[in-house]
Amino acid sequence: MAATDIARQVLPIKQDQMETQSGSPDNPWAFIQRLGEGCRTVPLAGHVGFDSLPDQLVNKSVSQGFCFNILCVGETGLGKSTLMDTLFNTKFEGEPANHTQPGVQLRSNTYDLQESNVGLKLTIVSTVGFGDQINKEDSYKPIVEFIDAQFEAYLQEELKIRRVLHSYHDSRMHACLYFIAPTGHSLKSLDLVTMKKLDSKVNIIPIIAKSDAISKSELTKFKIKITSELVSNGVQIYQFPTDDESVAEINGTMNAHLPFAVIGSTEELKIGNKMMKARQYPWGTVQVENEAHCDFVKLREMLIRVNMEDLREQTHSRHYELYRRCKLEEMGFQDTDPDSKPFSLQETYEAKRNEFLGELQKKEEEMRQMFVQRVKEKEAELKEAEKELHEKFDRLKKLHQDEKKKLEDKKKSLDDEVSAFKQRKTAAELLQSQGSQAGGSQTLKRDKEKKNNPWLCTE
């Protein structure tokens, strides 16, 4: 604070005292010197003022570090991994993808990068097998589910009683680099459908991969065709913000260059007296960082240097807020009642709790009635089964009695036959014994006669 400001604050209070001691109010410095005699002087360590708040925020942010998450969507073989290596001038480790994946899989890798004294936790998510299937109808679903899962994880952390958002690793996707094949004709149906499903969930930056595969004139027409198709199909891509005067001009210029035509390469070739990233062909050399050859520098400028923080902010304030609002509305939370009066969280909780209890009682009553009805139906079935069993028992009992009577009659007849047979047998045995006795007596008589008359033997 300047000395003149101090004087302006002191003079109105001590006007009378100054006039008595100095004789004139026009000489404040002498009065201030006499007023400060015998006081301890405190030296200032630096500038005093609240305009140092940005410096405090910068120091705090630098100490905590930053995080940035990139989603790379595109068909296999379009150079997604190579572009990421070129973009951050680092060789990221990862397994190469092939064309034999049964479905779309998302592979996430996190890296800790350091540049000067600024740390960056970079997460790169790649779509493995995207566009390799014969039926590509549901290729976008795993990507949408993955983005929603990151939103849900952040929402659950935000709804906890004890939140630790300051140390929570934010895994929400801040930017989606959508790789378009350099066909030179038009967008594929898969690209249009996927970008339409993703434009409300992530910041889409379309890029034409391997743009050195087509000529300059074809590339210009291809860009115009892509932009026209995106507009006609209602696909909302990320527009670099122009509300900030410091970056409005450059962002406005870069919006006209979308989609960016890029080339990636990790090989360095000596061009002139400099080593530059380039691709060597039999017909010439394509320089990655030459803006006359491709838009790689523009992409790096817009994505990393100028708009990285805006991408993070748009993810939180737009896409995540939309997901959060829809999710809370599904849970029954509202900001206002039917009379447009604000709702408190306690009232909303109580209303939702009462509604839940009412539905629970209703379901309980329905289950009870259903249980009673099923018990009655079961009892009726059991009674019917019991009646059938009794009827069957009666039939079997009657049949048993009839069979028993038949057996008794048959047994009686057999007993009668046995008795008659025994009688006949007894009579036969009696007759046989009588006959044998009669025959035996005649034989004895004949033997006696032979013995007494020997002449009977010679005859």
Coordinates of C-alpha atoms in Angstrom, one line a residue:
M1 CA 0.0 0.0 0.0
A2 CA 1.5 3.4 -1.0
A3 CA 2.3 6.1 1.5
T4 CA -0.2 8.5 -0.1
D5 CA -3.0 6.0 0.5
I6 CA -2.0 5.8 4.2
A7 CA -2.0 9.6 4.3
R8 CA -5.5 9.8 2.9
Q9 CA -6.7 7.4 5.5
V10 CA -5.0 9.2 8.4
L11 CA -5.6 12.8 7.5
P12 CA -9.4 12.8 7.9
I13 CA -9.1 11.4 11.4
K14 CA -6.2 13.6 12.7
Q15 CA -7.1 16.9 11.0
D16 CA -7.4 18.9 14.2
Q17 CA -4.2 17.4 15.6
M18 CA -2.3 18.2 12.5
E19 CA -3.4 21.8 12.5
T20 CA -2.3 22.2 16.1
Q21 CA 1.1 20.6 15.7
S22 CA 2.2 21.5 12.2
G23 CA 0.2 24.7 11.9
S24 CA -1.0 23.8 8.4
P25 CA -2.9 20.8 7.1
D26 CA -1.0 21.1 3.8
N27 CA 2.1 19.4 5.2
P28 CA 1.0 15.8 6.0
W29 CA 4.5 14.3 5.6
A30 CA 5.9 16.1 8.6
F31 CA 2.9 15.0 10.7
I32 CA 3.3 11.4 9.6
Q33 CA 7.0 11.4 10.4
R34 CA 6.3 12.8 13.9
L35 CA 3.4 10.3 14.3
G36 CA 5.6 7.4 13.5
E37 CA 8.5 8.3 15.8
G38 CA 9.2 5.5 18.2
C39 CA 7.1 2.9 16.3
R40 CA 8.5 -0.4 15.1
T41 CA 9.0 -0.7 11.4
V42 CA 7.7 -4.0 9.8
P43 CA 9.3 -4.7 6.4
L44 CA 7.1 -6.2 3.7
A45 CA 8.1 -9.6 2.3
G46 CA 6.4 -8.8 -1.1
H47 CA 3.4 -7.3 -2.7
V48 CA 0.3 -7.0 -0.5
G49 CA -3.0 -7.7 -2.2
F50 CA -5.6 -10.3 -3.2
D51 CA -4.4 -10.3 -6.8
S52 CA -1.9 -13.0 -5.7
L53 CA -4.8 -15.5 -5.6
P54 CA -4.1 -16.8 -9.1
D55 CA -0.5 -17.5 -8.1
Q56 CA -1.7 -19.4 -5.1
L57 CA -4.0 -21.5 -7.3
V58 CA -1.2 -22.1 -9.7
N59 CA 1.1 -23.3 -7.0
K60 CA -1.5 -25.5 -5.5
S61 CA -2.5 -27.0 -8.8
V62 CA 1.1 -27.7 -9.8
S63 CA 1.8 -29.4 -6.5
Q64 CA -1.3 -31.6 -6.9
G65 CA -0.7 -32.4 -10.6
F66 CA -3.2 -32.8 -13.4
C67 CA -5.0 -35.6 -15.1
F68 CA -6.2 -35.9 -18.7
N69 CA -8.0 -38.8 -20.3
I70 CA -8.2 -39.5 -24.0
L71 CA -10.5 -41.9 -25.7
C72 CA -9.2 -43.1 -29.1
V73 CA -12.0 -44.5 -31.3
G74 CA -11.2 -45.9 -34.7
E75 CA -10.8 -49.1 -36.8
T76 CA -7.8 -51.3 -36.3
G77 CA -4.7 -50.2 -38.3
L78 CA -5.5 -46.4 -38.5
G79 CA -2.4 -45.5 -36.3
K80 CA -4.0 -44.6 -33.0
S81 CA -1.1 -45.8 -30.9
T82 CA 1.5 -44.2 -33.2
L83 CA -0.3 -40.8 -33.1
M84 CA -0.4 -40.9 -29.2
D85 CA 3.3 -41.6 -29.2
T86 CA 3.9 -38.7 -31.5
L87 CA 1.6 -36.4 -29.7
F88 CA 3.3 -36.7 -26.3
N89 CA 6.8 -37.5 -27.7
T90 CA 6.9 -40.7 -25.7
K91 CA 7.0 -44.4 -26.5
F92 CA 4.0 -45.8 -24.7
E93 CA 4.1 -49.5 -24.0
G94 CA 1.2 -51.5 -25.2
E95 CA 0.2 -54.7 -26.9
P96 CA -0.5 -54.5 -30.7
A97 CA -4.1 -55.1 -31.7
N98 CA -5.1 -57.6 -34.4
H99 CA -8.2 -58.1 -36.5
T100 CA -9.4 -61.3 -34.9
Q101 CA -11.2 -59.9 -31.9
P102 CA -14.7 -61.4 -31.4
G103 CA -16.0 -58.1 -30.1
V104 CA -15.1 -54.5 -29.2
Q105 CA -12.9 -54.3 -26.1
L106 CA -11.6 -51.1 -24.4
R107 CA -8.0 -51.2 -23.2
S108 CA -7.0 -48.5 -20.7
N109 CA -3.4 -47.5 -19.8
T110 CA -2.3 -44.8 -17.4
Y111 CA 1.0 -43.1 -17.5
D112 CA 2.7 -40.5 -15.3
L113 CA 4.4 -37.8 -17.4
Q114 CA 6.6 -34.9 -16.2
E115 CA 7.4 -31.7 -18.1
S116 CA 9.4 -29.1 -16.2
N117 CA 7.8 -29.1 -12.8
V118 CA 4.3 -30.0 -14.0
G119 CA 3.1 -33.6 -13.6
L120 CA 0.4 -35.1 -15.7
K121 CA -1.4 -38.4 -15.1
L122 CA -2.4 -39.4 -18.7
T123 CA -4.9 -42.1 -19.4
I124 CA -5.2 -43.4 -22.9
V125 CA -8.2 -45.7 -23.7
S126 CA -8.2 -47.5 -27.1
T127 CA -11.0 -49.4 -28.8
V128 CA -9.6 -52.8 -29.7
G129 CA -11.4 -54.7 -32.5
F130 CA -13.7 -51.7 -33.4
G131 CA -15.0 -52.2 -36.9
D132 CA -13.5 -55.7 -37.4
Q133 CA -16.8 -57.6 -37.0
I134 CA -19.1 -58.6 -39.9
N135 CA -22.1 -57.3 -37.9
K136 CA -21.2 -53.8 -36.7
E137 CA -24.6 -52.9 -35.4
D138 CA -23.7 -52.9 -31.7
S139 CA -20.1 -51.8 -32.0
Y140 CA -20.7 -48.6 -30.2
K141 CA -22.4 -50.1 -27.1
P142 CA -19.2 -51.2 -25.3
I143 CA -17.8 -47.6 -25.7
V144 CA -21.0 -46.0 -24.4
E145 CA -21.1 -48.4 -21.4
F146 CA -17.5 -47.7 -20.6
I147 CA -18.1 -43.9 -20.6
D148 CA -21.2 -44.3 -18.4
A149 CA -19.3 -46.5 -16.0
Q150 CA -16.7 -43.8 -15.5
F151 CA -19.5 -41.2 -14.9
E152 CA -21.2 -43.6 -12.4
A153 CA -18.0 -44.2 -10.5
Y154 CA -17.5 -40.4 -10.1
L155 CA -21.2 -40.0 -9.1
Q156 CA -20.9 -42.7 -6.4
E157 CA -17.8 -41.0 -5.0
E158 CA -19.6 -37.7 -5.0
L159 CA -22.7 -39.1 -3.2
K160 CA -20.6 -40.6 -0.4
I161 CA -20.9 -39.2 3.1
R162 CA -17.1 -38.9 3.4
R163 CA -15.9 -37.8 0.0
V164 CA -12.2 -37.7 -1.1
L165 CA -12.6 -36.0 -4.4
H166 CA -9.3 -34.1 -3.9
S167 CA -7.4 -37.4 -4.1
Y168 CA -9.9 -39.4 -6.3
H169 CA -8.5 -40.4 -9.7
D170 CA -10.9 -38.9 -12.2
S171 CA -11.3 -41.5 -15.0
R172 CA -13.9 -39.6 -17.0
M173 CA -13.1 -39.2 -20.6
H174 CA -12.1 -35.6 -21.4
A175 CA -11.6 -35.9 -25.1
C176 CA -12.5 -38.4 -27.8
L177 CA -10.2 -38.5 -30.8
Y178 CA -12.3 -40.2 -33.5
F179 CA -10.1 -41.6 -36.3
I180 CA -11.6 -41.5 -39.7
A181 CA -10.3 -43.8 -42.5
P182 CA -8.8 -41.8 -45.4
T183 CA -11.2 -43.1 -48.0
G184 CA -11.7 -39.8 -49.7
H185 CA -15.4 -40.5 -50.3
S186 CA -17.7 -40.1 -47.3
L187 CA -18.2 -41.3 -43.7
K188 CA -19.1 -44.9 -43.1
S189 CA -22.4 -45.7 -41.4
L190 CA -20.5 -47.1 -38.4
D191 CA -18.8 -43.7 -38.0
L192 CA -22.0 -41.7 -38.1
V193 CA -23.9 -44.0 -35.7
T194 CA -21.0 -44.1 -33.2
M195 CA -20.4 -40.4 -33.2
K196 CA -24.1 -39.7 -32.8
K197 CA -24.2 -42.0 -29.8
L198 CA -21.2 -40.4 -28.2
D199 CA -21.7 -36.7 -28.9
S200 CA -23.7 -36.2 -25.7
K201 CA -21.2 -38.1 -23.5
V202 CA -17.8 -36.9 -24.6
N203 CA -16.0 -34.1 -26.5
I204 CA -15.5 -35.5 -30.0
I205 CA -12.6 -34.2 -32.1
P206 CA -12.7 -35.9 -35.5
I207 CA -9.4 -36.5 -37.2
I208 CA -8.5 -38.0 -40.6
A209 CA -5.8 -40.6 -39.9
K210 CA -3.0 -41.4 -42.3
S211 CA -3.9 -38.3 -44.4
D212 CA -0.8 -38.8 -46.6
A213 CA -2.7 -41.6 -48.3
I214 CA -4.8 -39.2 -50.4
S215 CA -3.8 -36.1 -52.4
K216 CA -4.3 -32.5 -51.2
S217 CA -7.2 -31.8 -53.5
E218 CA -9.0 -35.1 -52.4
L219 CA -8.3 -34.2 -48.8
T220 CA -9.9 -30.8 -49.1
K221 CA -13.0 -32.3 -50.7
F222 CA -13.1 -35.1 -48.1
K223 CA -13.0 -32.5 -45.2
I224 CA -15.9 -30.6 -46.7
K225 CA -17.9 -33.9 -47.2
I226 CA -17.3 -35.0 -43.6
T227 CA -18.4 -31.6 -42.2
S228 CA -21.5 -31.6 -44.4
E229 CA -22.5 -35.2 -43.3
L230 CA -21.9 -34.4 -39.6
V231 CA -24.2 -31.3 -39.8
S232 CA -26.9 -33.1 -41.8
N233 CA -27.0 -36.0 -39.3
G234 CA -27.0 -33.7 -36.3
V235 CA -23.7 -34.9 -34.9
Q236 CA -22.3 -32.4 -32.3
I237 CA -18.5 -32.3 -32.3
Y238 CA -16.4 -30.3 -29.9
Q239 CA -16.0 -26.7 -30.9
F240 CA -12.9 -24.8 -29.6
P241 CA -14.2 -22.0 -27.3
T242 CA -14.2 -18.5 -28.7
D243 CA -15.6 -16.6 -25.6
D244 CA -12.1 -16.0 -24.2
E245 CA -10.6 -13.0 -26.0
S246 CA -7.0 -14.3 -25.5
V247 CA -7.7 -17.5 -27.6
A248 CA -10.8 -16.5 -29.5
E249 CA -8.9 -15.7 -32.7
I250 CA -6.8 -18.9 -32.8
N251 CA -9.7 -21.1 -31.8
G252 CA -12.0 -19.5 -34.4
T253 CA -9.4 -20.2 -37.1
M254 CA -8.9 -23.8 -35.9
N255 CA -12.6 -24.6 -35.9
A256 CA -12.5 -24.0 -39.6
H257 CA -9.8 -26.6 -40.0
L258 CA -11.9 -29.4 -38.4
P259 CA -11.5 -32.3 -39.0
F260 CA -7.8 -32.3 -38.6
A261 CA -5.8 -34.4 -41.2
V262 CA -2.9 -35.9 -39.2
I263 CA 0.1 -38.1 -39.7
G264 CA 1.9 -39.9 -36.9
S265 CA 5.5 -41.1 -36.8
T266 CA 8.1 -42.0 -34.2
E267 CA 11.0 -42.1 -36.6
E268 CA 13.3 -39.1 -36.8
L269 CA 15.0 -38.2 -40.1
K270 CA 17.6 -35.6 -40.7
I271 CA 16.1 -32.8 -42.9
G272 CA 18.5 -30.0 -43.5
N273 CA 20.4 -29.5 -40.3
K274 CA 17.6 -30.7 -38.0
M275 CA 16.3 -34.0 -36.9
M276 CA 12.5 -34.1 -37.5
K277 CA 9.8 -36.7 -37.1
A278 CA 8.9 -37.7 -40.6
R279 CA 7.8 -40.6 -42.8
Q280 CA 10.1 -41.7 -45.7
Y281 CA 8.5 -42.8 -48.9
P282 CA 10.1 -43.6 -52.3
W283 CA 8.5 -40.5 -53.8
G284 CA 9.5 -38.2 -50.9
T285 CA 9.4 -37.3 -47.2
V286 CA 6.4 -36.3 -45.2
Q287 CA 7.2 -34.1 -42.2
V288 CA 4.9 -34.6 -39.3
E289 CA 5.4 -31.2 -37.8
N290 CA 5.2 -29.3 -41.1
E291 CA 1.8 -27.6 -41.3
A292 CA 2.1 -27.7 -45.1
H293 CA 2.1 -31.5 -45.0
C294 CA -0.6 -32.2 -42.3
D295 CA -2.5 -30.7 -39.3
F296 CA -0.6 -32.5 -36.6
V297 CA 0.8 -29.2 -35.2
K298 CA -2.7 -27.7 -35.1
L299 CA -4.1 -30.8 -33.2
R300 CA -1.3 -30.7 -30.7
E301 CA -1.7 -26.9 -30.2
M302 CA -5.4 -27.1 -29.7
L303 CA -5.5 -30.3 -27.6
I304 CA -2.6 -29.8 -25.3
R305 CA -1.4 -26.2 -25.2
V306 CA -4.6 -24.1 -25.6
N307 CA -7.8 -26.1 -24.7
M308 CA -6.8 -29.0 -22.4
E309 CA -8.4 -27.3 -19.4
D310 CA -11.5 -26.3 -21.4
L311 CA -11.9 -30.0 -22.4
R312 CA -11.8 -31.0 -18.7
E313 CA -14.3 -28.3 -17.8
Q314 CA -16.7 -29.2 -20.6
T315 CA -16.6 -32.8 -19.4
H316 CA -17.5 -31.9 -15.9
S317 CA -20.0 -29.0 -16.5
R318 CA -21.7 -30.4 -19.6
H319 CA -21.5 -34.2 -20.1
Y320 CA -21.2 -35.3 -16.5
E321 CA -23.9 -32.9 -15.4
L322 CA -26.2 -34.3 -18.0
Y323 CA -25.6 -37.8 -16.8
R324 CA -25.9 -36.8 -13.2
R325 CA -29.2 -35.0 -13.8
C326 CA -30.7 -37.9 -15.6
K327 CA -29.5 -40.4 -13.0
L328 CA -30.9 -38.3 -10.1
E329 CA -34.2 -37.8 -11.9
E330 CA -34.4 -41.6 -12.3
M331 CA -33.9 -41.9 -8.5
G332 CA -36.8 -39.5 -7.9
F333 CA -34.9 -36.3 -7.0
Q334 CA -36.2 -33.0 -8.2
D335 CA -35.3 -29.3 -7.8
T336 CA -38.8 -28.0 -7.6
D337 CA -42.2 -29.3 -6.6
P338 CA -45.3 -29.1 -8.9
D339 CA -45.8 -25.5 -7.6
S340 CA -42.3 -24.5 -8.8
K341 CA -41.1 -24.1 -5.2
P342 CA -37.6 -25.3 -4.4
F343 CA -37.2 -28.7 -2.8
S344 CA -34.8 -29.3 0.1
L345 CA -32.8 -32.5 0.1
Q346 CA -34.5 -33.6 3.3
E347 CA -38.0 -33.1 1.8
T348 CA -37.0 -34.9 -1.3
Y349 CA -35.6 -37.8 0.8
E350 CA -38.7 -38.0 2.9
A351 CA -41.0 -37.9 -0.1
K352 CA -39.0 -40.6 -1.8
R353 CA -38.8 -42.7 1.4
N354 CA -42.6 -42.4 1.9
E355 CA -43.2 -43.3 -1.8
F356 CA -40.9 -46.3 -1.4
L357 CA -42.6 -47.4 1.7
G358 CA -46.0 -47.1 0.1
E359 CA -44.9 -49.1 -2.9
L360 CA -43.3 -51.6 -0.5
Q361 CA -46.6 -52.0 1.4
K362 CA -48.5 -52.3 -1.9
K363 CA -46.2 -55.0 -3.2
E364 CA -46.4 -56.7 0.2
E365 CA -50.2 -56.7 0.1
E366 CA -50.2 -57.9 -3.5
M367 CA -47.8 -60.7 -2.5
R368 CA -50.0 -61.6 0.4
Q369 CA -53.1 -61.8 -1.7
M370 CA -51.2 -63.8 -4.3
F371 CA -50.0 -66.1 -1.6
V372 CA -53.6 -66.6 -0.3
Q373 CA -54.9 -67.2 -3.8
R374 CA -52.2 -69.7 -4.5
V375 CA -52.8 -71.5 -1.2
K376 CA -56.5 -71.7 -2.1
E377 CA -55.7 -73.0 -5.6
K378 CA -53.3 -75.5 -4.0
E379 CA -55.9 -76.6 -1.5
A380 CA -58.5 -77.1 -4.3
E381 CA -56.0 -79.1 -6.3
L382 CA -55.2 -81.2 -3.2
K383 CA -58.9 -81.8 -2.5
E384 CA -59.5 -82.8 -6.1
A385 CA -56.5 -85.1 -5.9
E386 CA -57.8 -86.5 -2.6
K387 CA -61.2 -87.1 -4.2
E388 CA -59.7 -88.9 -7.1
L389 CA -57.6 -91.0 -4.8
H390 CA -60.7 -92.0 -2.8
E391 CA -62.6 -92.9 -5.9
K392 CA -59.7 -94.9 -7.1
F393 CA -59.4 -96.6 -3.7
D394 CA -63.1 -97.4 -3.8
R395 CA -62.8 -98.9 -7.3
L396 CA -59.8 -100.9 -6.3
K397 CA -61.5 -102.0 -3.1
K398 CA -64.6 -103.2 -5.0
L399 CA -62.4 -104.9 -7.6
H400 CA -60.5 -106.6 -4.8
Q401 CA -63.8 -107.8 -3.2
D402 CA -65.0 -109.1 -6.5
E403 CA -61.7 -110.9 -7.1
K404 CA -61.8 -112.2 -3.6
K405 CA -65.3 -113.6 -4.0
K406 CA -64.3 -115.2 -7.3
L407 CA -61.3 -116.8 -5.6
E408 CA -63.5 -118.0 -2.7
D409 CA -66.0 -119.6 -5.2
K410 CA -63.2 -121.1 -7.1
K411 CA -61.6 -122.4 -3.9
K412 CA -64.9 -123.9 -2.8
S413 CA -65.4 -125.6 -6.1
L414 CA -61.8 -126.9 -6.0
D415 CA -62.4 -128.2 -2.4
D416 CA -65.6 -130.0 -3.6
E417 CA -63.6 -131.5 -6.5
V418 CA -60.9 -132.6 -4.0
S419 CA -63.4 -134.2 -1.7
A420 CA -65.1 -136.0 -4.6
F421 CA -61.7 -137.1 -5.8
K422 CA -60.7 -138.4 -2.4
Q423 CA -64.0 -140.3 -2.2
R424 CA -63.5 -141.9 -5.6
K425 CA -59.9 -142.7 -4.6
T426 CA -61.0 -144.4 -1.4
A427 CA -63.6 -146.4 -3.2
A428 CA -61.1 -147.5 -5.9
E429 CA -58.6 -148.5 -3.3
L430 CA -61.2 -150.5 -1.5
L431 CA -62.2 -152.3 -4.7
Q432 CA -58.6 -152.9 -5.5
S433 CA -57.9 -154.4 -2.1
Q434 CA -61.0 -156.6 -2.3
G435 CA -60.0 -157.8 -5.8
S436 CA -56.4 -158.6 -4.7
Q437 CA -57.7 -160.6 -1.7
A438 CA -60.0 -162.6 -4.0
G439 CA -57.3 -163.4 -6.4
G440 CA -54.9 -164.4 -3.7
S441 CA -57.4 -167.0 -2.3
Q442 CA -57.9 -168.6 -5.7
T443 CA -54.2 -168.9 -6.2
L444 CA -53.7 -170.7 -2.9
K445 CA -56.5 -173.0 -3.7
R446 CA -55.0 -173.9 -7.1
D447 CA -51.6 -174.5 -5.5
K448 CA -53.2 -176.9 -3.0
E449 CA -54.9 -178.8 -5.8
K450 CA -51.6 -179.2 -7.7
K451 CA -49.8 -180.4 -4.7
N452 CA -52.5 -183.0 -3.9
N453 CA -52.8 -184.2 -7.5
P454 CA -49.4 -184.4 -9.2
W455 CA -51.0 -185.5 -12.4
L456 CA -52.2 -182.0 -13.0
C457 CA -48.7 -180.8 -13.5
T458 CA -48.0 -183.2 -16.4
E459 CA -51.1 -182.4 -18.3

